[in-house]
XYZ file of C-alpha atoms in Angstrom:
249
model
C 11.425 103.581 -27.582
C 11.875 106.086 -24.762
C 10.878 109.719 -25.102
C 14.511 110.763 -24.804
C 15.575 108.480 -27.673
C 12.613 109.638 -29.752
C 13.541 113.286 -29.167
C 17.151 112.548 -30.112
C 16.185 110.865 -33.390
C 13.691 113.633 -34.168
C 16.352 116.275 -33.619
C 18.722 114.389 -35.939
C 16.085 114.214 -38.677
C 15.269 117.908 -38.308
C 18.963 118.761 -38.494
C 19.431 116.721 -41.672
C 16.311 118.294 -43.181
C 17.527 121.809 -42.370
C 20.963 120.954 -43.755
C 19.449 119.597 -46.981
C 17.281 122.697 -47.345
C 20.272 125.001 -46.801
C 22.251 123.036 -49.409
C 19.343 123.231 -51.862
C 19.045 127.044 -51.670
C 22.821 127.671 -51.573
C 25.522 127.254 -54.218
C 27.298 123.886 -54.088
C 30.651 125.471 -53.226
C 29.110 127.106 -50.135
C 26.967 124.359 -48.641
C 27.210 120.741 -49.844
C 24.342 118.449 -48.938
C 24.459 115.371 -46.669
C 24.627 112.974 -49.618
C 27.593 114.817 -51.148
C 29.386 114.705 -47.791
C 28.733 110.960 -47.440
C 30.141 110.387 -50.924
C 33.163 112.491 -50.012
C 33.618 110.508 -46.797
C 33.617 107.223 -48.726
C 36.159 108.631 -51.169
C 38.293 109.741 -48.226
C 38.199 106.288 -46.636
C 39.146 104.566 -49.897
C 42.042 106.892 -50.749
C 45.321 105.837 -49.052
C 46.901 109.272 -49.492
C 44.059 110.914 -47.563
C 44.163 108.288 -44.833
C 47.850 109.068 -44.369
C 46.870 112.669 -43.640
C 44.425 111.418 -41.015
C 47.235 109.349 -39.511
C 49.446 112.443 -39.441
C 46.839 114.335 -37.418
C 46.489 111.420 -35.009
C 50.257 111.428 -34.562
C 50.299 115.187 -33.925
C 47.537 114.917 -31.322
C 49.059 111.915 -29.537
C 52.579 113.372 -29.453
C 51.354 116.738 -28.187
C 49.208 115.168 -25.457
C 52.086 112.999 -24.220
C 54.563 115.887 -24.282
C 52.306 118.431 -22.578
C 51.101 115.863 -20.034
C 54.649 114.984 -18.965
C 55.693 118.635 -18.793
C 52.522 119.496 -16.881
C 53.230 116.766 -14.324
C 56.782 117.980 -13.810
C 55.759 121.634 -13.518
C 52.961 120.783 -11.074
C 55.261 118.703 -8.859
C 58.031 121.316 -8.654
C 56.070 123.813 -6.491
C 54.568 120.924 -4.513
C 58.027 119.884 -3.324
C 59.590 123.362 -3.555
C 56.925 125.906 -2.482
C 59.274 128.786 -3.249
C 58.576 128.159 -6.953
C 54.765 128.309 -6.614
C 54.349 131.960 -7.573
C 56.792 131.712 -10.481
C 55.130 128.636 -11.997
C 51.426 129.104 -11.259
C 50.983 132.874 -11.136
C 53.513 133.826 -13.775
C 54.341 130.984 -16.175
C 50.926 129.296 -15.978
C 49.068 132.583 -16.352
C 51.210 133.487 -19.358
C 50.532 130.172 -21.100
C 46.828 130.289 -20.286
C 46.350 133.745 -21.779
C 48.475 133.250 -24.910
C 46.263 132.666 -27.995
C 46.574 129.328 -29.759
C 46.791 130.949 -33.180
C 49.750 132.956 -31.908
C 51.585 129.767 -30.975
C 50.837 128.287 -34.408
C 52.215 131.350 -36.205
C 55.308 131.590 -33.997
C 56.003 127.862 -34.329
C 55.966 128.184 -38.112
C 58.472 131.035 -37.906
C 60.721 129.263 -35.399
C 60.703 125.672 -36.653
C 59.442 125.920 -40.226
C 56.425 124.287 -41.846
C 56.609 120.759 -40.432
C 55.261 118.410 -37.775
C 57.525 119.869 -35.083
C 55.760 123.209 -35.427
C 52.352 121.577 -35.148
C 53.253 119.491 -32.086
C 54.861 122.495 -30.391
C 51.805 124.698 -30.972
C 49.364 122.072 -29.694
C 51.547 121.303 -26.665
C 51.811 124.981 -25.751
C 48.012 125.262 -25.717
C 47.487 122.027 -23.755
C 50.183 122.620 -21.136
C 48.218 125.079 -18.943
C 45.270 122.650 -18.794
C 47.560 119.933 -17.465
C 49.236 122.313 -15.030
C 45.977 123.633 -13.556
C 44.276 120.234 -13.242
C 47.252 118.480 -11.687
C 47.873 121.351 -9.296
C 44.240 121.080 -8.212
C 44.738 117.371 -7.583
C 47.862 117.957 -5.509
C 46.077 120.594 -3.443
C 43.212 118.194 -2.688
C 45.175 115.127 -1.615
C 43.629 113.259 1.307
C 45.481 114.566 4.373
C 44.887 111.398 6.412
C 46.230 109.122 3.682
C 49.231 111.390 3.215
C 49.930 111.266 6.949
C 49.608 107.485 6.925
C 52.002 107.262 3.977
C 54.450 109.493 5.824
C 54.376 107.116 8.796
C 55.247 104.129 6.596
C 58.055 105.729 4.595
C 59.878 109.020 4.342
C 61.430 108.142 0.990
C 60.184 110.837 -1.394
C 60.194 108.774 -4.585
C 58.490 105.812 -2.918
C 55.790 107.998 -1.388
C 55.207 109.640 -4.769
C 54.842 106.274 -6.503
C 52.796 104.441 -3.869
C 50.702 107.206 -2.303
C 50.520 110.418 -4.314
C 50.169 109.010 -7.832
C 47.335 106.585 -6.923
C 45.470 109.467 -5.273
C 45.971 111.528 -8.421
C 44.571 108.906 -10.823
C 41.154 110.624 -11.185
C 42.844 113.966 -11.838
C 45.324 112.433 -14.273
C 42.506 110.807 -16.214
C 40.401 113.983 -16.195
C 43.416 115.893 -17.501
C 43.945 113.462 -20.382
C 40.235 113.532 -21.203
C 40.169 117.325 -21.298
C 43.382 117.548 -23.303
C 42.075 115.076 -25.887
C 39.021 117.221 -26.574
C 40.946 120.485 -26.689
C 43.746 119.032 -28.826
C 41.455 118.393 -31.794
C 40.195 121.974 -31.667
C 43.759 123.262 -31.802
C 45.219 120.740 -34.244
C 43.385 122.006 -37.314
C 44.553 125.582 -36.723
C 48.128 124.459 -36.013
C 48.244 122.321 -39.174
C 46.569 125.065 -41.175
C 49.228 127.642 -40.304
C 52.342 125.577 -39.643
C 51.911 122.059 -40.990
C 52.783 120.257 -44.194
C 50.605 117.245 -43.347
C 47.431 116.406 -41.478
C 43.758 117.254 -41.745
C 44.388 120.963 -41.225
C 46.787 120.894 -44.154
C 44.055 119.282 -46.278
C 41.615 121.990 -45.193
C 44.110 124.616 -46.332
C 44.336 122.984 -49.763
C 40.553 122.593 -49.941
C 40.071 126.241 -49.004
C 42.254 127.345 -51.893
C 40.239 125.188 -54.319
C 36.823 126.082 -52.836
C 36.397 122.363 -52.099
C 33.776 122.693 -49.381
C 32.925 118.994 -49.501
C 36.398 118.044 -48.269
C 36.159 120.568 -45.443
C 32.806 119.132 -44.347
C 34.146 115.576 -44.597
C 37.114 116.386 -42.358
C 34.882 118.083 -39.790
C 32.529 115.084 -39.930
C 35.368 112.636 -39.270
C 36.668 114.656 -36.327
C 33.206 114.857 -34.745
C 32.643 111.114 -35.155
C 36.109 110.211 -33.862
C 35.922 112.460 -30.795
C 32.386 111.265 -30.016
C 33.353 107.591 -30.288
C 36.444 108.099 -28.134
C 34.361 109.877 -25.509
C 31.496 107.380 -25.631
C 33.386 104.088 -25.798
C 36.713 104.866 -24.104
C 36.602 107.802 -21.708
C 33.091 107.336 -20.290
C 33.555 103.669 -19.272
C 36.811 104.507 -17.514
C 35.196 107.515 -15.822
C 32.362 105.257 -14.636
C 34.924 102.981 -12.976
C 36.539 105.923 -11.213
C 33.125 107.123 -10.021
C 32.261 103.651 -8.727
C 35.612 103.445 -6.929
C 35.054 106.870 -5.347
C 31.759 105.685 -3.827
C 33.425 102.765 -2.055
């Protein structure tokens, strides 16, 4: 076993020991222990009604990522083809979205659309949109000038050049945008569902908070950490490795 792996396992054991000690000296409603959380996780996985709430959160995250990604692409391309709109989109609209608090979007969405999935998806999308806009604008500003000139010599058709030249050059930026949005979306989803949702993991946290059910809160946090880690480790990292290998060619 390598020293790095040994240090990782040792840190995990120390964390579990500290967690168990904190649970032992604290009331059960404040700090449940690891065993109680594992039991709660098993109950969660064997309860169809709770799994439906997990599915609702997955739907909210996926829908918001798709919506904000498409809007971000469109908004990034507008000033690229029409430079007169650059200040309006990047320095005004983008700055406004980037500085607006996520909780504010969640509260406003609940007032505008009611307590439903539309409110949740809107709030998450509003938070994710500036990330897509900034990343894709960075990609457009760093397009290979020689390849763009070569593409211009082969065709002057705007749509064809976008499909065959610009989009392939943007693949690393598009992937990085999706990767970033996936991580941020889960941080926003719980707050959006807590304030404006009638389904999802955030909605369950709201119910658990009212009942002082700390175990359920810990279980939900545990599932999110595991899911995001697995997605990063087994999906995003392998794809990123391929992009890195391609960039070295």
